[in-house]
Coordinates of C-alpha atoms in Angstrom, one line a residue:
X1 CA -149.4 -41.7 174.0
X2 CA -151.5 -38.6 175.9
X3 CA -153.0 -41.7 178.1
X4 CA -149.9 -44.0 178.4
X5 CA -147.7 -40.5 179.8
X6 CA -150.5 -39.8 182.4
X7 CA -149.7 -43.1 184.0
X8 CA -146.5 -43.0 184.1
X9 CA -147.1 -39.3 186.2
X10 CA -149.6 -41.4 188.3
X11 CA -147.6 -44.4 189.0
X12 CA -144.2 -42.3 190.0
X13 CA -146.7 -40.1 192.7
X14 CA -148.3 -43.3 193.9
X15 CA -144.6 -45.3 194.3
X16 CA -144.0 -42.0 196.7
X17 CA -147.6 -42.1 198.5
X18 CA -146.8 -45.9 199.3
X19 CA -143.6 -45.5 201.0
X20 CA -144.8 -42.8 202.8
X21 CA -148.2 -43.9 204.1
X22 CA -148.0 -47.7 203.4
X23 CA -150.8 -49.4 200.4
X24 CA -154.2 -49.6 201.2
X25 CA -157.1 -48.0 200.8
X26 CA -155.9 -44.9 201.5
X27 CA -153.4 -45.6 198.3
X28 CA -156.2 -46.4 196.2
X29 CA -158.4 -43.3 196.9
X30 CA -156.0 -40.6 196.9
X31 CA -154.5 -41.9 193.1
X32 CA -158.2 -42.0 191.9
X33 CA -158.7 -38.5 192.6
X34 CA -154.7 -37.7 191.2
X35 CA -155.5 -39.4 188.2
X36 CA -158.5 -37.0 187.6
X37 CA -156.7 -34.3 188.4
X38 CA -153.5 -35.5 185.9
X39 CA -156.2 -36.0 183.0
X40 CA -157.6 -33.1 182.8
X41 CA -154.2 -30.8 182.7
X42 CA -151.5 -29.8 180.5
X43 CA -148.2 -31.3 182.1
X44 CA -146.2 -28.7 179.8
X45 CA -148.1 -25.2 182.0
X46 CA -147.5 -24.2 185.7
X47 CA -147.8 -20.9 187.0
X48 CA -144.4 -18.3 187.4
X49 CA -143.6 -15.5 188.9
X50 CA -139.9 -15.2 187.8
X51 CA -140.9 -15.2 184.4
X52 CA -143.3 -17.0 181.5
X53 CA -143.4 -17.3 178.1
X54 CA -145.6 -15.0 176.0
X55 CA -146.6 -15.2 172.7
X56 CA -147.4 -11.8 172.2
X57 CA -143.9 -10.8 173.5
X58 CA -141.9 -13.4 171.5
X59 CA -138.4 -12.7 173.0
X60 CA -136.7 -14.8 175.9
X61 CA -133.2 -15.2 177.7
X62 CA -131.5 -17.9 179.4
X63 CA -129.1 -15.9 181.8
X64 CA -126.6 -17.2 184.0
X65 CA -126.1 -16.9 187.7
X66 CA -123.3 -17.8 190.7
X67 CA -125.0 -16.9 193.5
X68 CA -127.4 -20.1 193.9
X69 CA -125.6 -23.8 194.0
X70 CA -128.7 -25.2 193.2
X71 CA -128.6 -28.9 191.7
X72 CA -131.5 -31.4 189.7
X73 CA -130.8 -34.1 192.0
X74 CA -132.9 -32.7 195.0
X75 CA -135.4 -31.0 192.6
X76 CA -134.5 -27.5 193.0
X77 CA -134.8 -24.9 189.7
X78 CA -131.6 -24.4 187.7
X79 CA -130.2 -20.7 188.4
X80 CA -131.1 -19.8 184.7
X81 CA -134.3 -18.0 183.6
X82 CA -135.9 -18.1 180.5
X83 CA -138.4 -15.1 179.8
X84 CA -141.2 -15.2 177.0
X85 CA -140.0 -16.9 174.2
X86 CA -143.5 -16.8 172.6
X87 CA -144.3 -20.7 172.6
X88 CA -147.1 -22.1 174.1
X89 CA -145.3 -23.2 177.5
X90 CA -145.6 -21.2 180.6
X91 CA -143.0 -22.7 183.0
X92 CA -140.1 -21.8 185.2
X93 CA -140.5 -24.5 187.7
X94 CA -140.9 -28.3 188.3
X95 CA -144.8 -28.8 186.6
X96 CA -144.8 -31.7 189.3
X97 CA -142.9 -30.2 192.4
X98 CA -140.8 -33.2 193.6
X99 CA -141.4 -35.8 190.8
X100 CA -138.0 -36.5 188.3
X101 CA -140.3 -36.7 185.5
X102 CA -138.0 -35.9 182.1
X103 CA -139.2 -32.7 179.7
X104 CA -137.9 -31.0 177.3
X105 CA -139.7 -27.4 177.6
X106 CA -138.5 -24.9 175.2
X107 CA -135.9 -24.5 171.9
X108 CA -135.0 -21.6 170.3
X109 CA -132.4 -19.6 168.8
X110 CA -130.4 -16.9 170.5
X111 CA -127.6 -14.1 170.7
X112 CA -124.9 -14.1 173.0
X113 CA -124.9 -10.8 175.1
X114 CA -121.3 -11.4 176.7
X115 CA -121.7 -8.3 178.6
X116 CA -124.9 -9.7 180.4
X117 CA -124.4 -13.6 180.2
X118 CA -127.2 -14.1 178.8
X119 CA -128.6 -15.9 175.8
X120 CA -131.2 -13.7 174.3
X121 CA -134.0 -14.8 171.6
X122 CA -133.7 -13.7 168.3
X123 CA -135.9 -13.9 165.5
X124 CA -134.1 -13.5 162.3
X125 CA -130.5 -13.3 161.1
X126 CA -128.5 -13.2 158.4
X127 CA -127.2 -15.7 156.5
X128 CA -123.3 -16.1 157.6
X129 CA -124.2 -15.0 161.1
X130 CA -123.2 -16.7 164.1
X131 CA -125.9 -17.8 166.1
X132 CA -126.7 -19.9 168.9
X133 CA -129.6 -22.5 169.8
X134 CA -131.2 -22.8 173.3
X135 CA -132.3 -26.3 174.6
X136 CA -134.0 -25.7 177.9
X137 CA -134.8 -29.1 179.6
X138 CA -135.9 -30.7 183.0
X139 CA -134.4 -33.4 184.8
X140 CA -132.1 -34.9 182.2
X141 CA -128.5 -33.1 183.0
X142 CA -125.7 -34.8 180.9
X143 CA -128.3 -36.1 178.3
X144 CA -127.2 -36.3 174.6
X145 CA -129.7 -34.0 172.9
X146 CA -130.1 -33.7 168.7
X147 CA -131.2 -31.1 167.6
X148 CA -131.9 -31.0 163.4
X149 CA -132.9 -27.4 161.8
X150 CA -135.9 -27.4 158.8
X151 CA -136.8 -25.0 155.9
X152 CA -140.4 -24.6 155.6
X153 CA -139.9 -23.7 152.4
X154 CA -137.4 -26.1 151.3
X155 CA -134.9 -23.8 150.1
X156 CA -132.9 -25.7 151.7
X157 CA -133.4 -29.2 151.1
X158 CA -133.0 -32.2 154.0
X159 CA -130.5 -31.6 156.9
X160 CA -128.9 -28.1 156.6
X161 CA -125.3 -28.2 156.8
X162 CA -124.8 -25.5 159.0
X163 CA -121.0 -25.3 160.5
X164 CA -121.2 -26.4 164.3
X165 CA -118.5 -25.3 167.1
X166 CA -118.1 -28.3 169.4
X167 CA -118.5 -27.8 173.2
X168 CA -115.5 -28.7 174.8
X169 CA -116.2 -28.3 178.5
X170 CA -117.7 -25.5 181.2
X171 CA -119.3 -24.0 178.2
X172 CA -116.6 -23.3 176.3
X173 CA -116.7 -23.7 172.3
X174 CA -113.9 -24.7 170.3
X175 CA -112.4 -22.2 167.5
X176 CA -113.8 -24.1 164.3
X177 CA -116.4 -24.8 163.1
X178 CA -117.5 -28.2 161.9
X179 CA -119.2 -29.8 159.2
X180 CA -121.6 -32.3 160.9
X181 CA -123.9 -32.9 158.1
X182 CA -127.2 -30.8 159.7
X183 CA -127.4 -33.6 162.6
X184 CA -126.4 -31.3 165.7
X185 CA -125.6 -33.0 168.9
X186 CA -124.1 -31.9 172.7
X187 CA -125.0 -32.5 176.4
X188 CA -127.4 -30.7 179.1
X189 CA -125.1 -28.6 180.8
X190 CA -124.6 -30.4 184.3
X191 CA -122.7 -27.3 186.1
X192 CA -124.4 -26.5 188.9
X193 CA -125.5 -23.3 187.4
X194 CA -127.0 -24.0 184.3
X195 CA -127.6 -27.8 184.0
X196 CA -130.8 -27.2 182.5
X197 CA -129.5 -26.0 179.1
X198 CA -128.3 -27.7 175.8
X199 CA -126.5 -24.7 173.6
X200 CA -125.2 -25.0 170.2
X201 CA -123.0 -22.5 168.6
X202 CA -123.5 -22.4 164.5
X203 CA -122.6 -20.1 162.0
X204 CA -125.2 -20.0 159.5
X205 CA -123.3 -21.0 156.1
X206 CA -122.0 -24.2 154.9
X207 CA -118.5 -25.7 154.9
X208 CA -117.7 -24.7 151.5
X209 CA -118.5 -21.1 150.1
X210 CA -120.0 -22.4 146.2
X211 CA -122.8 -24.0 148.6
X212 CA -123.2 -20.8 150.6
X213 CA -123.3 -19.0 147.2
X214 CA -125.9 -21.1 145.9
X215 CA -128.3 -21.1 149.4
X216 CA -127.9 -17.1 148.7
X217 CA -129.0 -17.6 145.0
X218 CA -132.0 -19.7 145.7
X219 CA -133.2 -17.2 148.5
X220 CA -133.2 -14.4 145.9
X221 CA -135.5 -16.3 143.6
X222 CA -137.7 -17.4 146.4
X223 CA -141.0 -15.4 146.7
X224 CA -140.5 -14.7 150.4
X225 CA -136.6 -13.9 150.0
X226 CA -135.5 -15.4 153.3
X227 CA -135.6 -19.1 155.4
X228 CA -138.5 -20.2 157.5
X229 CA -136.6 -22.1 160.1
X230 CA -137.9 -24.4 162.8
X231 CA -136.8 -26.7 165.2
X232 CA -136.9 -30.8 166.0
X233 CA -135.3 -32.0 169.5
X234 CA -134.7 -36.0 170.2
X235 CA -133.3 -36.8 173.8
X236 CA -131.5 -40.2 173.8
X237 CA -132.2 -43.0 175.8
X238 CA -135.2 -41.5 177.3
X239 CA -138.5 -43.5 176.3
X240 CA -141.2 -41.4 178.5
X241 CA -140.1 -38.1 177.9
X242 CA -142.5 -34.9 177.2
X243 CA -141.4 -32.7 175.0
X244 CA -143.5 -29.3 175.4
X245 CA -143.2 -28.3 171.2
X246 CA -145.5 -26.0 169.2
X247 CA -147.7 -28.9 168.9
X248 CA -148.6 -30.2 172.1
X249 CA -151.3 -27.6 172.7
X250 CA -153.0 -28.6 169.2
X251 CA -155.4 -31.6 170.5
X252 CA -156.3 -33.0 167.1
X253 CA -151.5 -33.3 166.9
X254 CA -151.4 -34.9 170.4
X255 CA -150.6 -38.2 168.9
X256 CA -146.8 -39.3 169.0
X257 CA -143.7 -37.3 170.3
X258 CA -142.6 -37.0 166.8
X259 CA -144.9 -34.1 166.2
X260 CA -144.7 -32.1 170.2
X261 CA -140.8 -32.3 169.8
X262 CA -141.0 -29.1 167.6
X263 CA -140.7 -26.0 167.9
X264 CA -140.8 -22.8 165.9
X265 CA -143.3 -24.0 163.5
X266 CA -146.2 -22.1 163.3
X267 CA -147.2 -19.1 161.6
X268 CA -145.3 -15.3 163.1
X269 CA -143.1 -17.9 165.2
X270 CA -140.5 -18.8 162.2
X271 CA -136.5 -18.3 163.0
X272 CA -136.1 -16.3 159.8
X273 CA -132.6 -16.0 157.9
X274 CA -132.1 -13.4 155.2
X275 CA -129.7 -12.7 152.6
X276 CA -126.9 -10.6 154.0
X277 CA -126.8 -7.3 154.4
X278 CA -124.3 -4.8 156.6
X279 CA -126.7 -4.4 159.9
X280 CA -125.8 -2.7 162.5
X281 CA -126.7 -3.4 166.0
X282 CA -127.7 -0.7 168.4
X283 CA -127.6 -2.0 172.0
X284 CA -129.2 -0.3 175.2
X285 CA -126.8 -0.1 178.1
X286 CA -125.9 1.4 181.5
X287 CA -122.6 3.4 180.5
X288 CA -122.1 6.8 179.4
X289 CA -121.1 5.9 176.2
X290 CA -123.2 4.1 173.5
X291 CA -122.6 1.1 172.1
X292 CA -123.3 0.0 168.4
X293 CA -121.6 -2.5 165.9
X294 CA -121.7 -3.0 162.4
X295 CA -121.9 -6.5 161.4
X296 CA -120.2 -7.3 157.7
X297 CA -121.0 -10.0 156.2
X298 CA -118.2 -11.8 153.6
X299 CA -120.5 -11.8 150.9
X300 CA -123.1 -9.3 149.8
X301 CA -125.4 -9.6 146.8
X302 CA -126.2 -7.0 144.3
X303 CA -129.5 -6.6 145.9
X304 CA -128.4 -5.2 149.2
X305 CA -125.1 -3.6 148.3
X306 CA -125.5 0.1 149.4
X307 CA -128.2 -1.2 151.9
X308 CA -128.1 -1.2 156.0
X309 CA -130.2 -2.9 158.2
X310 CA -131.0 -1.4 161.8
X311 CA -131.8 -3.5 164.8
X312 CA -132.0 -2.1 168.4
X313 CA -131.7 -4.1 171.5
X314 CA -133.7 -2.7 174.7
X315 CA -132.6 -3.6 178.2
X316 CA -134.6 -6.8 178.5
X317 CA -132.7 -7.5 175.8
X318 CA -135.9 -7.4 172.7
X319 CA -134.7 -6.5 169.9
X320 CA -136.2 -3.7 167.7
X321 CA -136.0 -4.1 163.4
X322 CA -136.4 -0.6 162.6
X323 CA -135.9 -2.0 158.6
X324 CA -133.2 -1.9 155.8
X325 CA -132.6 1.6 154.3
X326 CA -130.9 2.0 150.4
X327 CA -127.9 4.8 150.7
X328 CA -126.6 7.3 148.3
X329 CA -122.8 6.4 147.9
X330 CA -121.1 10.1 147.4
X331 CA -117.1 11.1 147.2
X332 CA -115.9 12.4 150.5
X333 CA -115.0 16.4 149.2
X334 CA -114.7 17.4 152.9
X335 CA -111.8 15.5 154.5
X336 CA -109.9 17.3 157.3
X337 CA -107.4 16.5 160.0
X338 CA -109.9 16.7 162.4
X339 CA -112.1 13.8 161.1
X340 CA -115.1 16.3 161.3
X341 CA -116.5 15.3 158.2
X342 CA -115.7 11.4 157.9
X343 CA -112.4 9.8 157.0
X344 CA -113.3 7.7 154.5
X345 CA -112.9 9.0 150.9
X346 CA -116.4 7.5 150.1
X347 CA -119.4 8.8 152.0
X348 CA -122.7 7.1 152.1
X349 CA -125.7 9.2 153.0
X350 CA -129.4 7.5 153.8
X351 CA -132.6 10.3 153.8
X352 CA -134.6 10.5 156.7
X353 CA -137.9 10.9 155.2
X354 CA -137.4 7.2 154.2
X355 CA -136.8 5.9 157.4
X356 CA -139.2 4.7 159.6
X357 CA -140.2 8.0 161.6
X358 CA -142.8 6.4 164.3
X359 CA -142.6 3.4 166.1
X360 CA -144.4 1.8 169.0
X361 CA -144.0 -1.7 169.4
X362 CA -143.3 -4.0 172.3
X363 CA -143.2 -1.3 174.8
X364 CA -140.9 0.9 173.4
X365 CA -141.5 3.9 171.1
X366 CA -140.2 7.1 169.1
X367 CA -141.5 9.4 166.7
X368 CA -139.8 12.4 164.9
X369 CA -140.6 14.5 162.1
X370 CA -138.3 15.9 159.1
X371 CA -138.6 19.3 158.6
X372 CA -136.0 20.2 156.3
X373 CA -134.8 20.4 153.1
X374 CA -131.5 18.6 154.1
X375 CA -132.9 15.4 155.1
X376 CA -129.5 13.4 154.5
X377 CA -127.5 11.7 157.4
X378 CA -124.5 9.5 157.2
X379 CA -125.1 5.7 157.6
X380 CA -123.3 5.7 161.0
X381 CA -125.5 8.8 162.6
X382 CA -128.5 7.0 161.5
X383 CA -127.4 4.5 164.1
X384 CA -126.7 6.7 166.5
X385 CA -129.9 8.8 166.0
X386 CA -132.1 5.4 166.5
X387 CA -130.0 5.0 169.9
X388 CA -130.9 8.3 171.3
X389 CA -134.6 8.3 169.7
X390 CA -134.5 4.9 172.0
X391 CA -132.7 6.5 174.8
X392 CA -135.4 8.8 175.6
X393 CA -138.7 7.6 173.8
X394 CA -139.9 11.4 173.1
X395 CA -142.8 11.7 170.5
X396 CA -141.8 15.4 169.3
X397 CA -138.6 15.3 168.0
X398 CA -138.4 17.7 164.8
X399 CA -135.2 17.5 162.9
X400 CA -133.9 20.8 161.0
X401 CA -132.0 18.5 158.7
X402 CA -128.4 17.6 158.4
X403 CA -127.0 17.2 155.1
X404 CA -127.9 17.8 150.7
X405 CA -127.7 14.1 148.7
X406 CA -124.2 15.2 147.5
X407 CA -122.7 15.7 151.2
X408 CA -123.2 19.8 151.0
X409 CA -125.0 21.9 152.8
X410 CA -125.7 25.0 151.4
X411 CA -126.5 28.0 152.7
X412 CA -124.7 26.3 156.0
X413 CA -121.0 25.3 156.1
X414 CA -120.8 22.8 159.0
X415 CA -123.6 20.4 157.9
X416 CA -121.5 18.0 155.3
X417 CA -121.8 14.4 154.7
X418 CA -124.4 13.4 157.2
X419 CA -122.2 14.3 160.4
X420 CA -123.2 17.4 162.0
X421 CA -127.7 18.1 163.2
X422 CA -130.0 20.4 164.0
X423 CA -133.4 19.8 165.9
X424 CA -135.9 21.8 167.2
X425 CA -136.2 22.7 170.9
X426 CA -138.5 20.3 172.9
X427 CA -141.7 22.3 174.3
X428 CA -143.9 21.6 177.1
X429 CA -147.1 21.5 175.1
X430 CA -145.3 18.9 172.9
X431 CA -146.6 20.7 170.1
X432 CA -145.6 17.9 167.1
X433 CA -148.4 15.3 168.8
X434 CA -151.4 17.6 168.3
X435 CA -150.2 19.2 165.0
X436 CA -149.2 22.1 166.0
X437 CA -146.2 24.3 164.8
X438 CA -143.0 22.8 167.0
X439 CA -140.7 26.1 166.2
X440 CA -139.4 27.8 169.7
X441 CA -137.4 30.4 170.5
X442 CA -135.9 30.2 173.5
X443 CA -134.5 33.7 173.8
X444 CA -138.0 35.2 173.5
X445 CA -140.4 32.2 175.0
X446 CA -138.2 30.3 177.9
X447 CA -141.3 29.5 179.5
X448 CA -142.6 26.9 176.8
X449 CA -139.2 25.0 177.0
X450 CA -138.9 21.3 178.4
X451 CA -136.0 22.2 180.2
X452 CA -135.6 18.4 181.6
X453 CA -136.5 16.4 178.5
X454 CA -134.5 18.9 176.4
X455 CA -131.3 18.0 178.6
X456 CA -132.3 14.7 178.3
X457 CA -132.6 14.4 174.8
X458 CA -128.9 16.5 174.8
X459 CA -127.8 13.7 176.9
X460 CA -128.7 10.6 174.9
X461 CA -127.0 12.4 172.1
X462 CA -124.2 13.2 173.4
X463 CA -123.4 9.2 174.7
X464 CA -124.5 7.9 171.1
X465 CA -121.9 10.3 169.5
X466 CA -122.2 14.0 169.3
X467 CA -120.1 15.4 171.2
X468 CA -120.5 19.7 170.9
X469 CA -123.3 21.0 170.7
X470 CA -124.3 24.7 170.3
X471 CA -127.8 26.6 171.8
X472 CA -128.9 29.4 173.5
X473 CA -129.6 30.4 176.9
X474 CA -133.3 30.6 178.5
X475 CA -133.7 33.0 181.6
X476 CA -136.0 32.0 184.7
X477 CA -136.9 34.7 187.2
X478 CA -134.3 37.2 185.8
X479 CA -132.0 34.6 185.9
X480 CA -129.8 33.4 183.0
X481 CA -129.2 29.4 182.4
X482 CA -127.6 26.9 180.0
X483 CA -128.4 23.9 178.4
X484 CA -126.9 20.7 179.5
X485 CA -122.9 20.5 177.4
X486 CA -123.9 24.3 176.3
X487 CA -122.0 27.2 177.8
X488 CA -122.6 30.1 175.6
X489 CA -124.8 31.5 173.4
X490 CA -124.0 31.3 170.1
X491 CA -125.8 33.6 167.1
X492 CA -128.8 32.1 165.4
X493 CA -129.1 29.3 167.8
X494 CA -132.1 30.7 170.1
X495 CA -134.2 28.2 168.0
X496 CA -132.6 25.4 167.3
X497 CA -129.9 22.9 168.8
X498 CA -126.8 22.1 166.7
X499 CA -125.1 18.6 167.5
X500 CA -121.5 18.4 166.0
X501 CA -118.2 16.9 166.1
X502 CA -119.1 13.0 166.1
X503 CA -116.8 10.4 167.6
X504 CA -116.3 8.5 164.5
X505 CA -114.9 5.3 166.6
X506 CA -117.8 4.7 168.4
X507 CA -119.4 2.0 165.6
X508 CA -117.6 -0.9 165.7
X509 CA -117.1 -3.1 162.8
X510 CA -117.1 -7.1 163.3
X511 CA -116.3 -8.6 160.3

């Protein structure tokens, strides 16, 4: 099959050598040496400088783009680029620059960023999320492509009967979902700006709920507790086509299509779908307020009632699993007008020493310490914390604590139910990384505050939710300053910041 491919590449180049410079000798030589050349390389690699796939940094987009009317027919790259998607492929170009040889290079599964365009790898879900799949092909616009989805584990038995949304034209997916019995077909895209793509909408449960229930069942008992997913492409009515899967780079599996038209099968590469839980999503972006939503899910189970996930999306568009936290479910005993304190007459509180308190992964990073004997926050400022941890990337953050397990906060009166922080001043030494005492008081020692980081670090609070905050001035040269959003001093705040008064509509639920 390797062999019989190689001479289909040779005999399409020589077909354009002879009607160039005639048959001959010339012919001969020239597709000798080519043939050489063909044998000895992968036909699924070429070199990229837009983008390439990389398995260390397993995340990739498809994003969409106006500006270019570029179409297959003269052999020009689609105005869509996919960025490390962490198989084996590295291509953003024509592998054979002016041959209309048929590939398929790359599947995966993705999120829809509607603010950006783009479809962004994911690598795990939750079961009853919506979800999309990413076909990225060459040269075949307007081709049927099936797509069927397999459990490693078996779990789930045979085609999964995931509920498709039918294409109906220009991208545009219809309102319900279908039943199609795990066989999931549509066309390459053949608008002229993304006619390399086949994309399937699916929502991640089955038509009816009892089957749902039962998938949900069967995870729980499973030792690994979640779906090992992977992917099998088939193009119709194309009988020479590469397909560039998780096998092809395996010599002793380069036998039949049948095993290079998968993807997502190999070991740390596994779409992975987990029972639901409530997760909330945490998403970088440009504007002066944050932006985070709090995915429900219908159904919970017993196991993660109580529980939140937390996932944070950086601006290439990786996203972050900073882990699933259990909560202390308390009765609200502060409710005011105001909000201040939560409007909900049930509170849930996670503790900060739990959570994940450094992180460096993927070229992104945090680290904060807990130093405290109020180590509570509410589920929603846990969000909003990991936003403006994210915002800034500081190593030295030391929290003074927020709230007791029961929502008080004794001896303070304005720390209840998770809402209101205090943190330590940021010092130019950076005191935390080379364990050191991080206390600073900024009345008596202005000259060991980070006056830019600290208004940083002010700043990406204030846009994930805090909205007062309360400090001290530090004096420079005899002369007196404030704080970024601080414009007084207020007593027993010369050593630590207080954040207050969070906008309790910024999370936004999507049920």
């Amino acid at each position: 099959m390797k062999k019989y491919k190689r001479i289909i590449e040779l005999r399409r180049l020589q077909q354009k050598l002879d009607n160039r410079f005639g048959k001959g000798f010339y012919k001969a030589s020239c597709i000798l040496l080519l043939f050489g050349c063909l044998f000895f390389t992968t036909s699924c690699k070429s070199e990229s400088s837009e983008g390439q796939y990389n398995s260390s940094s397993p995340v990739g987009s498809a994003e969409r783009s106006s500006s270019q009317t570029q179409t297959q027919t003269n052999n020009q790259q689609a105005s869509i680029r996919i960025t490390n998607t962490g198989q084996t492929v590295t291509l953003n170009k024509n592998p054979f620059d002016g041959s209309d040889y048929p590939q398929v290079l790359d599947a995966f599964f993705a999120k829809e960023n509607k603010d950006t365009q783009k479809y962004e790898r994911i690598l795990s879900a939750g079961l009853q999320d919506m979800v999309y799949v990413v076909v990225d092909t060459l040269n075949i616009p307007g081709r049927t492509v099936t797509l069927t989805i397999r459990d490693e584990n078996k779990i789930i038995d045979g085609d999964i009967p995931f509920l498709q949304y039918k294409e109906a034209s220009d991208g545009v997916f219809s309102n319900n979902p279908e039943d199609v019995k795990g066989i999931f077909t549509t066309k390459v895209r053949n608008q002229i700006n993304d006619q390399r793509f086949a994309i399937y909408k699916l929502v991640l449960k089955a038509e009816k709920d009892e089957t749902t229930n039962q998938w949900i069942e069967n995870i729980q008992k499973h030792n690994d507790k979640k779906l090992k997913l992977y992917l099998t492409v088939e193009v119709k009515g194309e009988e020479d086509i590469v397909y560039c899967g998780s096998n092809y780079e395996i010599e002793e599996e380069r036998r039949t299509d049948a095993q290079n038209n998968v993807w997502l099968n190999q070991d740390k590469k596994w779409f992975e779908v987990e029972n639901p839980v409530i997760t909330y999503h945490i998403y970088w972006n440009n504007e002066t307020e944050g932006k985070i939503e709090k995915h429900i899910p219908p159904k919970i189970t017993k196991e993660y009632e109580n529980k939140y996930k937390y996932i944070y999306y950086d601006k290439e568009g990786k996203d972050h699993n900073l882990g699933i936290y259990s909560s202390i479910k308390i009765k609200n005993n502060y409710i005011r007008p105001d909000n201040r304190y939560g409007k909900d007459t049930v509170i849930y509180l996670i503790n900060l020493n739990d959570v994940l308190q450094n992180y460096n992964k993927n070229g992104k990073k945090y680290r904060f310490n807990v130093d405290t004997d109020r180590p509570y926050v509410n589920r929603d400022t846990l969000a909003s914390f990991f936003g403006a941890l994210f915002e800034v990337q500081y190593e030295d953050i030391s929290c003074n604590g927020f709230s007791h397990s029961d929502g008080s906060s004794s001896p303070s009166v304005s720390h209840l139910n998770g809402y209101h922080g205090d943190f330590k001043y940021l010092r130019e030494d950076k005191a935390l990384l080379k364990g050191a005492g991080t206390s600073l008081n900024i009345r008596y020692n202005p000259e060991l505050l980070d006056i830019e980081r600290q208004n940083e670090w002010i700043d990406a609070l204030y846009k994930f939710g805090w909205t007062s905050f309360l400090g001290w001035s530090y004096t420079i040269n005899k002369k007196k300053y404030f704080l970024n959003r601080i414009d007084k001093d207020t007593a027993n705040h010369d050593h630590h910041l207080h954040i207050q008064y969070y906008n309790m509509d910024l999370v936004k639920e999507i049920k």
